[in-house]
mmCIF file of C-alpha atoms and ligand atoms in Angstrom:
data_model
loop_
_atom_site.group_PDB
_atom_site.id
_atom_site.type_symbol
_atom_site.label_atom_id
_atom_site.label_comp_id
_atom_site.label_asym_id
_atom_site.label_seq_id
_atom_site.Cartn_x
_atom_site.Cartn_y
_atom_site.Cartn_z
ATOM 1 C CA MET A 1 3.466 17.208 37.533
ATOM 2 C CA SER A 2 1.755 14.177 36.030
ATOM 3 C CA HIS A 3 1.197 10.846 38.138
ATOM 4 C CA THR A 4 1.353 9.052 34.967
ATOM 5 C CA VAL A 5 2.878 5.755 35.781
ATOM 6 C CA LEU A 6 4.391 4.739 32.129
ATOM 7 C CA TYR A 7 5.928 1.402 31.517
ATOM 8 C CA PHE A 8 8.259 1.090 28.243
ATOM 9 C CA VAL A 9 8.569 -2.961 27.161
ATOM 10 C CA LEU A 10 11.426 -4.259 25.547
ATOM 11 C CA PRO A 11 11.765 -7.975 24.758
ATOM 12 C CA CYS A 12 15.286 -8.409 24.477
ATOM 13 C CA TYR A 13 16.956 -11.889 22.815
ATOM 14 C CA ASN A 14 20.768 -11.738 22.391
ATOM 15 C CA GLU A 15 20.918 -8.227 22.225
ATOM 16 C CA GLU A 16 24.114 -7.583 24.013
ATOM 17 C CA ALA A 17 25.282 -5.693 21.201
ATOM 18 C CA VAL A 18 22.632 -2.917 21.669
ATOM 19 C CA LEU A 19 21.775 -3.345 25.024
ATOM 20 C CA PRO A 20 23.696 -0.047 26.660
ATOM 21 C CA GLU A 21 23.146 1.947 23.941
ATOM 22 C CA THR A 22 19.545 1.267 23.821
ATOM 23 C CA ALA A 23 19.696 1.836 27.738
ATOM 24 C CA LYS A 24 21.362 5.312 27.305
ATOM 25 C CA ARG A 25 18.951 6.669 24.690
ATOM 26 C CA LEU A 26 15.564 5.580 26.998
ATOM 27 C CA LEU A 27 17.270 6.752 30.081
ATOM 28 C CA ILE A 28 17.538 10.143 28.214
ATOM 29 C CA LYS A 29 14.180 9.631 26.927
ATOM 30 C CA TYR A 30 12.750 8.740 30.596
ATOM 31 C CA GLU A 31 14.434 12.317 32.291
ATOM 32 C CA GLN A 32 13.280 14.551 29.372
ATOM 33 C CA LEU A 33 9.721 12.825 30.407
ATOM 34 C CA VAL A 34 9.781 13.384 33.925
ATOM 35 C CA ARG A 35 11.249 16.785 33.588
ATOM 36 C CA ASP A 36 8.477 17.616 31.499
ATOM 37 C CA GLY A 37 6.020 16.760 33.511
ATOM 38 C CA ARG A 38 4.578 13.775 31.174
ATOM 39 C CA MET A 39 5.171 11.337 33.420
ATOM 40 C CA SER A 40 6.146 10.178 37.105
ATOM 41 C CA ARG A 41 9.272 8.931 38.819
ATOM 42 C CA ASP A 42 7.568 5.594 39.451
ATOM 43 C CA SER A 43 7.857 4.479 35.781
ATOM 44 C CA ARG A 44 10.141 1.866 34.062
ATOM 45 C CA ILE A 45 12.049 0.512 31.064
ATOM 46 C CA LEU A 46 11.353 -3.316 31.239
ATOM 47 C CA PHE A 47 13.722 -5.376 29.896
ATOM 48 C CA VAL A 48 11.720 -8.731 29.130
ATOM 49 C CA ASN A 49 14.585 -11.426 28.543
ATOM 50 C CA ASP A 50 13.640 -14.375 26.583
ATOM 51 C CA GLY A 51 16.068 -16.552 27.200
ATOM 52 C CA SER A 52 19.302 -15.102 25.724
ATOM 53 C CA SER A 53 22.269 -17.104 25.853
ATOM 54 C CA ASP A 54 24.837 -14.348 25.376
ATOM 55 C CA ARG A 55 25.242 -11.636 28.682
ATOM 56 C CA THR A 56 21.737 -9.977 28.068
ATOM 57 C CA TRP A 57 20.506 -10.515 31.141
ATOM 58 C CA GLN A 58 23.333 -10.148 33.117
ATOM 59 C CA MET A 59 23.339 -6.927 31.484
ATOM 60 C CA ILE A 60 19.903 -6.133 32.394
ATOM 61 C CA ARG A 61 20.977 -7.123 35.799
ATOM 62 C CA ASP A 62 23.747 -4.186 35.994
ATOM 63 C CA LEU A 63 21.316 -1.541 34.808
ATOM 64 C CA HIS A 64 19.154 -2.379 37.290
ATOM 65 C CA ARG A 65 21.509 -2.540 40.499
ATOM 66 C CA LYS A 66 22.912 1.257 39.097
ATOM 67 C CA ASN A 67 19.896 2.687 38.708
ATOM 68 C CA PRO A 68 16.559 1.436 39.921
ATOM 69 C CA VAL A 69 14.215 3.015 36.644
ATOM 70 C CA PHE A 70 15.871 -0.238 34.574
ATOM 71 C CA SER A 71 13.391 -3.108 35.643
ATOM 72 C CA GLY A 72 13.946 -6.735 34.275
ATOM 73 C CA LEU A 73 11.906 -9.725 33.870
ATOM 74 C CA SER A 74 13.606 -13.194 32.483
ATOM 75 C CA LEU A 75 11.699 -15.860 30.775
ATOM 76 C CA SER A 76 12.832 -19.361 31.936
ATOM 77 C CA ARG A 77 14.043 -19.585 28.039
ATOM 78 C CA ASN A 78 13.256 -18.775 24.521
ATOM 79 C CA ARG A 79 9.866 -18.398 24.065
ATOM 80 C CA GLY A 80 9.687 -16.150 21.352
ATOM 81 C CA HIS A 81 9.115 -12.323 20.310
ATOM 82 C CA GLN A 82 5.161 -12.417 20.704
ATOM 83 C CA ASN A 83 5.580 -14.424 24.204
ATOM 84 C CA ALA A 84 8.262 -12.388 25.641
ATOM 85 C CA LEU A 85 6.147 -8.894 24.293
ATOM 86 C CA LEU A 86 3.225 -10.530 25.843
ATOM 87 C CA ALA A 87 5.201 -11.457 29.485
ATOM 88 C CA GLY A 88 6.457 -7.730 29.576
ATOM 89 C CA LEU A 89 2.854 -5.749 28.981
ATOM 90 C CA LEU A 90 1.161 -8.328 31.356
ATOM 91 C CA TYR A 91 3.651 -7.717 34.066
ATOM 92 C CA ALA A 92 2.929 -3.951 33.350
ATOM 93 C CA LYS A 93 -0.728 -4.132 33.521
ATOM 94 C CA ASP A 94 -0.932 -4.313 37.546
ATOM 95 C CA ARG A 95 1.551 -1.655 37.678
ATOM 96 C CA ALA A 96 1.273 0.975 35.260
ATOM 97 C CA ASP A 97 -1.083 3.405 33.380
ATOM 98 C CA ALA A 98 0.029 2.334 30.196
ATOM 99 C CA ALA A 99 2.612 0.453 28.562
ATOM 100 C CA ILE A 100 4.277 1.194 25.622
ATOM 101 C CA SER A 101 6.215 -1.527 23.550
ATOM 102 C CA MET A 102 8.950 -1.713 21.332
ATOM 103 C CA ASP A 103 12.267 -3.616 20.028
ATOM 104 C CA ALA A 104 15.333 -3.429 21.638
ATOM 105 C CA ASP A 105 17.332 -2.324 19.145
ATOM 106 C CA LEU A 106 15.215 0.884 19.199
ATOM 107 C CA GLN A 107 14.577 0.826 15.232
ATOM 108 C CA ASP A 108 11.569 2.481 16.024
ATOM 109 C CA ASP A 109 11.758 6.330 16.448
ATOM 110 C CA ILE A 110 11.728 6.740 20.065
ATOM 111 C CA GLY A 111 10.934 10.567 19.786
ATOM 112 C CA ALA A 112 7.012 9.230 19.020
ATOM 113 C CA VAL A 113 6.789 8.541 22.816
ATOM 114 C CA ASP A 114 5.572 12.296 23.324
ATOM 115 C CA GLU A 115 2.906 12.293 20.660
ATOM 116 C CA MET A 116 1.911 8.783 22.223
ATOM 117 C CA LEU A 117 1.484 10.128 25.676
ATOM 118 C CA ASP A 118 -0.591 13.203 24.020
ATOM 119 C CA LYS A 119 -3.374 10.390 22.448
ATOM 120 C CA PHE A 120 -3.385 8.858 25.530
ATOM 121 C CA GLU A 121 -3.953 12.280 27.516
ATOM 122 C CA ASP A 122 -6.652 12.883 25.243
ATOM 123 C CA GLY A 123 -8.429 9.334 26.129
ATOM 124 C CA CYS A 124 -6.864 6.994 23.811
ATOM 125 C CA ASP A 125 -6.351 3.347 24.747
ATOM 126 C CA VAL A 126 -4.425 1.917 22.292
ATOM 127 C CA VAL A 127 -1.914 4.415 20.000
ATOM 128 C CA TYR A 128 -0.584 2.150 17.278
ATOM 129 C CA GLY A 129 3.123 3.466 15.786
ATOM 130 C CA VAL A 130 2.653 3.060 11.906
ATOM 131 C CA ARG A 131 6.110 3.728 9.791
ATOM 132 C CA ASN A 132 5.661 6.272 7.097
ATOM 133 C CA ASN A 133 8.021 4.677 5.273
ATOM 134 C CA ARG A 134 9.971 1.933 4.027
ATOM 135 C CA ASP A 135 12.972 3.530 2.822
ATOM 136 C CA THR A 136 15.326 1.557 5.246
ATOM 137 C CA ASP A 137 14.133 -1.808 3.877
ATOM 138 C CA THR A 138 15.397 -4.164 1.575
ATOM 139 C CA ALA A 139 12.752 -3.949 -1.805
ATOM 140 C CA PHE A 140 12.459 -8.028 -0.882
ATOM 141 C CA LYS A 141 11.091 -7.176 2.934
ATOM 142 C CA ARG A 142 8.954 -4.494 1.287
ATOM 143 C CA ASN A 143 7.177 -6.679 -0.912
ATOM 144 C CA THR A 144 6.585 -9.262 0.910
ATOM 145 C CA ALA A 145 5.058 -7.354 3.923
ATOM 146 C CA ARG A 146 2.961 -5.389 1.487
ATOM 147 C CA LEU A 147 1.994 -9.103 0.121
ATOM 148 C CA PHE A 148 1.634 -10.027 3.923
ATOM 149 C CA TYR A 149 -0.537 -7.391 4.904
ATOM 150 C CA LYS A 150 -2.987 -7.926 1.604
ATOM 151 C CA LEU A 151 -3.435 -11.510 2.398
ATOM 152 C CA MET A 152 -4.680 -11.040 6.046
ATOM 153 C CA ALA A 153 -7.445 -8.637 4.872
ATOM 154 C CA LYS A 154 -8.368 -11.455 2.492
ATOM 155 C CA MET A 155 -8.947 -13.848 5.256
ATOM 156 C CA GLY A 156 -10.286 -11.077 7.203
ATOM 157 C CA VAL A 157 -8.143 -10.263 9.609
ATOM 158 C CA GLU A 158 -7.861 -6.929 11.114
ATOM 159 C CA MET A 159 -4.721 -5.482 11.002
ATOM 160 C CA VAL A 160 -3.169 -1.879 11.239
ATOM 161 C CA SER A 161 -1.125 -1.946 7.868
ATOM 162 C CA ASP A 162 2.639 -0.711 8.542
ATOM 163 C CA SER A 163 2.772 -0.732 12.129
ATOM 164 C CA ALA A 164 4.707 -3.523 14.510
ATOM 165 C CA ASP A 165 4.753 -3.914 17.855
ATOM 166 C CA TYR A 166 5.573 -0.399 18.399
ATOM 167 C CA ARG A 167 2.533 0.790 20.482
ATOM 168 C CA LEU A 168 0.998 2.172 23.962
ATOM 169 C CA LEU A 169 -1.662 0.265 25.446
ATOM 170 C CA SER A 170 -3.423 2.146 28.510
ATOM 171 C CA ARG A 171 -3.980 -0.358 31.763
ATOM 172 C CA ARG A 172 -7.577 -0.504 30.541
ATOM 173 C CA ALA A 173 -6.566 -2.182 26.916
ATOM 174 C CA LEU A 174 -3.911 -4.339 29.104
ATOM 175 C CA THR A 175 -6.399 -5.702 31.162
ATOM 176 C CA GLY A 176 -8.480 -6.470 27.879
ATOM 177 C CA LEU A 177 -5.469 -8.275 26.083
ATOM 178 C CA ALA A 178 -5.036 -10.193 29.379
ATOM 179 C CA GLU A 179 -8.517 -11.768 28.430
ATOM 180 C CA PHE A 180 -7.281 -13.128 25.448
ATOM 181 C CA LYS A 181 -6.326 -16.596 26.934
ATOM 182 C CA GLU A 182 -5.037 -18.059 23.608
ATOM 183 C CA VAL A 183 -1.543 -19.971 23.460
ATOM 184 C CA ASN A 184 -1.288 -18.526 19.497
ATOM 185 C CA LEU A 185 -0.705 -15.511 20.126
ATOM 186 C CA PHE A 186 -0.540 -13.031 17.398
ATOM 187 C CA LEU A 187 -0.587 -9.487 18.623
ATOM 188 C CA ARG A 188 -1.322 -7.158 15.726
ATOM 189 C CA GLY A 189 -3.955 -9.122 15.242
ATOM 190 C CA ILE A 190 -5.054 -9.149 18.687
ATOM 191 C CA VAL A 191 -5.068 -5.586 19.435
ATOM 192 C CA PRO A 192 -7.497 -4.260 17.143
ATOM 193 C CA MET A 193 -9.952 -6.751 18.646
ATOM 194 C CA ILE A 194 -9.593 -5.122 21.807
ATOM 195 C CA GLY A 195 -11.181 -2.206 20.569
ATOM 196 C CA TYR A 196 -11.846 1.111 22.595
ATOM 197 C CA ARG A 197 -10.338 4.366 21.527
ATOM 198 C CA SER A 198 -7.528 3.768 19.161
ATOM 199 C CA ASP A 199 -5.415 6.659 17.384
ATOM 200 C CA LYS A 200 -1.950 6.211 14.817
ATOM 201 C CA VAL A 201 1.256 8.035 15.693
ATOM 202 C CA TYR A 202 3.431 8.279 12.413
ATOM 203 C CA TYR A 203 7.448 7.443 12.998
ATOM 204 C CA SER A 204 9.964 6.772 11.018
ATOM 205 C CA ARG A 205 11.952 3.546 10.967
ATOM 206 C CA GLY A 206 15.913 3.642 11.328
ATOM 207 C CA GLU A 207 17.856 0.485 10.641
ATOM 208 C CA ARG A 208 19.325 -1.519 13.692
ATOM 209 C CA PHE A 209 22.411 0.161 15.122
ATOM 210 C CA ALA A 210 24.225 -2.844 15.756
ATOM 211 C CA GLY A 211 23.766 -6.623 16.242
ATOM 212 C CA GLU A 212 21.538 -8.779 13.589
ATOM 213 C CA SER A 213 18.249 -9.079 13.132
ATOM 214 C CA LYS A 214 16.252 -12.074 15.215
ATOM 215 C CA TYR A 215 14.115 -12.255 12.614
ATOM 216 C CA PRO A 216 15.556 -14.275 9.791
ATOM 217 C CA LEU A 217 13.167 -15.079 6.641
ATOM 218 C CA LYS A 218 12.273 -18.501 7.996
ATOM 219 C CA LYS A 219 11.081 -16.928 11.096
ATOM 220 C CA MET A 220 9.322 -14.263 8.850
ATOM 221 C CA LEU A 221 7.794 -16.700 7.268
ATOM 222 C CA ASN A 222 6.691 -18.773 10.346
ATOM 223 C CA PHE A 223 5.580 -15.759 11.938
ATOM 224 C CA SER A 224 2.848 -14.916 8.915
ATOM 225 C CA ILE A 225 1.706 -18.113 8.757
ATOM 226 C CA GLU A 226 1.046 -18.027 12.755
ATOM 227 C CA GLY A 227 -0.754 -14.724 11.925
ATOM 228 C CA ILE A 228 -3.008 -16.545 9.489
ATOM 229 C CA THR A 229 -3.873 -19.833 11.261
ATOM 230 C CA SER A 230 -4.380 -18.079 14.283
ATOM 231 C CA LEU A 231 -6.603 -15.388 13.866
ATOM 232 C CA SER A 232 -8.966 -17.050 10.772
ATOM 233 C CA VAL A 233 -10.135 -19.948 9.612
ATOM 234 C CA ALA A 234 -10.541 -18.698 6.070
ATOM 235 C CA PRO A 235 -8.265 -21.260 4.753
ATOM 236 C CA ILE A 236 -10.681 -23.952 5.225
ATOM 237 C CA ARG A 237 -13.501 -22.151 3.668
ATOM 238 C CA LEU A 238 -11.193 -22.431 0.538
ATOM 239 C CA ILE A 239 -11.538 -26.202 0.725
ATOM 240 C CA THR A 240 -15.210 -26.417 0.856
ATOM 241 C CA ASP A 241 -15.023 -23.235 -2.181
ATOM 242 C CA LEU A 242 -12.786 -25.685 -3.884
ATOM 243 C CA GLY A 243 -14.795 -28.945 -3.551
ATOM 244 C CA PHE A 244 -18.044 -26.804 -4.500
ATOM 245 C CA ILE A 245 -15.926 -26.137 -7.668
ATOM 246 C CA VAL A 246 -14.992 -29.270 -8.689
ATOM 247 C CA PHE A 247 -18.325 -30.639 -8.101
ATOM 248 C CA LEU A 248 -19.417 -28.164 -10.210
ATOM 249 C CA ILE A 249 -16.847 -28.964 -13.076
ATOM 250 C CA SER A 250 -18.116 -32.782 -12.922
ATOM 251 C CA ILE A 251 -21.678 -31.560 -13.633
ATOM 252 C CA ILE A 252 -20.903 -29.727 -16.689
ATOM 253 C CA MET A 253 -18.514 -32.824 -17.818
ATOM 254 C CA LEU A 254 -21.880 -34.898 -17.372
ATOM 255 C CA LEU A 255 -23.653 -32.231 -19.656
ATOM 256 C CA TRP A 256 -20.767 -32.738 -21.905
ATOM 257 C CA GLY A 257 -20.362 -36.556 -21.987
ATOM 258 C CA VAL A 258 -24.407 -36.839 -22.536
ATOM 259 C CA ILE A 259 -23.699 -34.664 -25.697
ATOM 260 C CA THR A 260 -20.847 -36.301 -27.219
ATOM 261 C CA LYS A 261 -22.509 -39.552 -26.275
ATOM 262 C CA LEU A 262 -25.038 -38.380 -28.034
ATOM 263 C CA MET A 263 -23.316 -37.442 -30.920
ATOM 264 C CA GLY A 264 -21.578 -40.836 -30.885
ATOM 265 C CA ILE A 265 -17.753 -39.719 -30.902
ATOM 266 C CA THR A 266 -16.990 -40.792 -27.561
ATOM 267 C CA VAL A 267 -14.585 -43.958 -26.841
ATOM 268 C CA LYS A 268 -16.574 -46.841 -24.580
ATOM 269 C CA GLY A 269 -16.970 -45.617 -20.675
ATOM 270 C CA TRP A 270 -15.167 -42.677 -20.894
ATOM 271 C CA SER A 271 -18.314 -40.405 -20.365
ATOM 272 C CA SER A 272 -18.884 -42.661 -16.958
ATOM 273 C CA MET A 273 -15.705 -42.619 -15.620
ATOM 274 C CA ILE A 274 -14.577 -39.026 -15.807
ATOM 275 C CA VAL A 275 -17.562 -38.086 -14.356
ATOM 276 C CA SER A 276 -17.392 -39.959 -11.450
ATOM 277 C CA ILE A 277 -13.590 -39.067 -10.962
ATOM 278 C CA TRP A 278 -14.715 -35.280 -11.105
ATOM 279 C CA ALA A 279 -17.522 -35.990 -9.206
ATOM 280 C CA ILE A 280 -16.262 -38.258 -6.171
ATOM 281 C CA GLY A 281 -13.435 -35.613 -5.738
ATOM 282 C CA GLY A 282 -15.201 -32.753 -5.562
ATOM 283 C CA LEU A 283 -17.878 -34.519 -3.119
ATOM 284 C CA ILE A 284 -14.552 -35.615 -0.750
ATOM 285 C CA LEU A 285 -13.380 -32.216 -0.923
ATOM 286 C CA LEU A 286 -17.064 -30.524 0.092
ATOM 287 C CA SER A 287 -17.176 -32.998 3.074
ATOM 288 C CA ILE A 288 -13.546 -32.286 4.269
ATOM 289 C CA GLY A 289 -14.383 -28.315 3.938
ATOM 290 C CA VAL A 290 -17.390 -28.969 5.980
ATOM 291 C CA VAL A 291 -15.514 -31.074 8.754
ATOM 292 C CA GLY A 292 -13.044 -28.610 8.518
ATOM 293 C CA GLU A 293 -15.826 -25.694 9.340
ATOM 294 C CA TYR A 294 -16.808 -27.497 12.756
ATOM 295 C CA ILE A 295 -13.461 -27.768 13.604
ATOM 296 C CA GLY A 296 -12.843 -24.293 12.843
ATOM 297 C CA LYS A 297 -15.642 -23.075 15.232
ATOM 298 C CA ILE A 298 -14.116 -25.576 17.596
ATOM 299 C CA TYR A 299 -10.385 -23.886 17.360
ATOM 300 C CA LEU A 300 -12.096 -20.562 17.863
ATOM 301 C CA GLU A 301 -14.055 -21.776 20.936
ATOM 302 C CA THR A 302 -11.002 -23.547 22.354
ATOM 303 C CA LYS A 303 -9.505 -19.913 22.514
ATOM 304 C CA GLY A 304 -11.768 -18.587 24.773
ATOM 305 C CA ARG A 305 -11.421 -15.147 23.350
ATOM 306 C CA PRO A 306 -13.707 -12.292 25.411
ATOM 307 C CA ARG A 307 -17.089 -11.707 24.206
ATOM 308 C CA PHE A 308 -17.110 -8.529 24.605
ATOM 309 C CA LEU A 309 -15.360 -5.713 26.812
ATOM 310 C CA ILE A 310 -16.894 -2.692 27.727
ATOM 311 C CA ASP A 311 -16.121 0.806 27.592
ATOM 312 C CA GLU A 312 -18.834 2.573 29.610
ATOM 313 C CA THR A 313 -21.416 2.011 31.827
ATOM 314 C CA LEU A 314 -24.752 4.459 32.505
ATOM 315 C CA ASP A 315 -26.454 2.919 35.234
ATOM 316 C CA ASP A 316 -27.486 3.951 39.141
ATOM 317 C CA GLY A 317 -29.841 1.414 39.839
ATOM 318 C CA GLY A 318 -29.732 -2.165 41.482
ATOM 319 C CA ARG A 319 -28.132 -3.532 44.713
ATOM 320 C CA PRO A 320 -25.344 -1.374 46.117
ATOM 321 C CA SER A 321 -22.517 -4.565 46.272
HETATM 322 N N1 UDP B 401 13.038 -11.040 19.785
HETATM 323 C C1 UDP B 401 12.634 -11.761 21.223
HETATM 324 N N2 UDP B 401 12.586 -13.157 21.394
HETATM 325 C C2 UDP B 401 13.084 -13.523 20.081
HETATM 326 C C3 UDP B 401 13.153 -12.999 19.080
HETATM 327 C C4 UDP B 401 13.238 -11.649 18.765
HETATM 328 O O1 UDP B 401 12.513 -11.253 22.303
HETATM 329 O O2 UDP B 401 12.933 -14.869 19.786
HETATM 330 C C5 UDP B 401 12.862 -9.522 20.126
HETATM 331 C C6 UDP B 401 14.387 -8.801 19.733
HETATM 332 O O3 UDP B 401 15.341 -8.970 20.767
HETATM 333 C C7 UDP B 401 13.990 -7.415 19.494
HETATM 334 C C8 UDP B 401 12.735 -7.527 19.192
HETATM 335 O O4 UDP B 401 12.327 -9.115 19.114
HETATM 336 O O5 UDP B 401 13.466 -6.738 20.558
HETATM 337 C C9 UDP B 401 12.633 -7.787 17.418
HETATM 338 O O6 UDP B 401 13.569 -8.543 16.937
HETATM 339 P P1 UDP B 401 14.509 -7.849 15.411
HETATM 340 O O7 UDP B 401 14.741 -6.488 15.968
HETATM 341 O O8 UDP B 401 16.046 -8.900 15.709
HETATM 342 O O9 UDP B 401 13.345 -7.761 14.455
HETATM 343 P P2 UDP B 401 13.517 -7.344 13.112
HETATM 344 O O10 UDP B 401 13.595 -5.755 13.258
HETATM 345 O O11 UDP B 401 14.582 -7.614 12.141
HETATM 346 O O12 UDP B 401 12.659 -7.596 12.709
HETATM 347 MG MG1 MG B 402 14.627 -4.849 14.725
#
């Protein structure tokens, strides 16, 4: 008999087509985990309604009424997947020993939950669900995803490749997550920043069994831009680099101008003109880059991120409080 209280957190946006089936499958999983003594009956399946315009919230209400194993949280309006997920996780933080987040369409194989719990019991605070293949994706999505992870790595953002928002977070990790007060929240980039012991569990991702994807191309693009700009100030540094290169070119131009002038093969005034255009352009870019560096610092400062989280302490001294 385990006393672990586990919260399953599922953001739902217009998911009336999948909710009944999702609830059914999760309930079977729930009963199995309780029977196997993996978690306590105080565990919950928490649906977060992200301002749906269809019957999603009514359905969650009905589920809760029929079986209190299902809990619900309804946001005041649509705030996007990441925010809905965060709302659910922060809600679970004070009630659960661990929370597992997943999508409402159950594309992520819930069979991996047992293994996640194994790792959690072994002392892991973060367990990432990682897809072992992308067979069910279109070639387009596969390639854009690969590009995305490459780009993020280039920008100095630490992320676990092929892991989305299917993961287990212990209460301690959730408390750490709550310390990140930033509004521009990109969970996949923030979770690795929490630290603590982490591990991965591999699973295969299926297709959505009903309803449509709530992530059309436009949202996906916005999502990656959000990811880069909320975690990295590398783009600003690119401006500085560009300014430096342009300025360097202007010096080469200067040398070239002097040489051709000495050889007497230039049009009058060409050398000084071309050199000053490149020099000024380079200096302007460089200056913007320098200003940008400070803006980048201010940006990170305003996020008010925790500077550290403590894993363990060994100390018998000090005054008892
Ligand atoms: N979602 C949400 N708010 C939104 C968009 C999506 O809460 O504004 C939820 C959605 O209900 C689902 C999850 O985010 O549980 C992932 O969405 P989806 O399965 O459509 O994305 P895909 O798997 O196609 O990337
Ligand atoms: Mg999906």
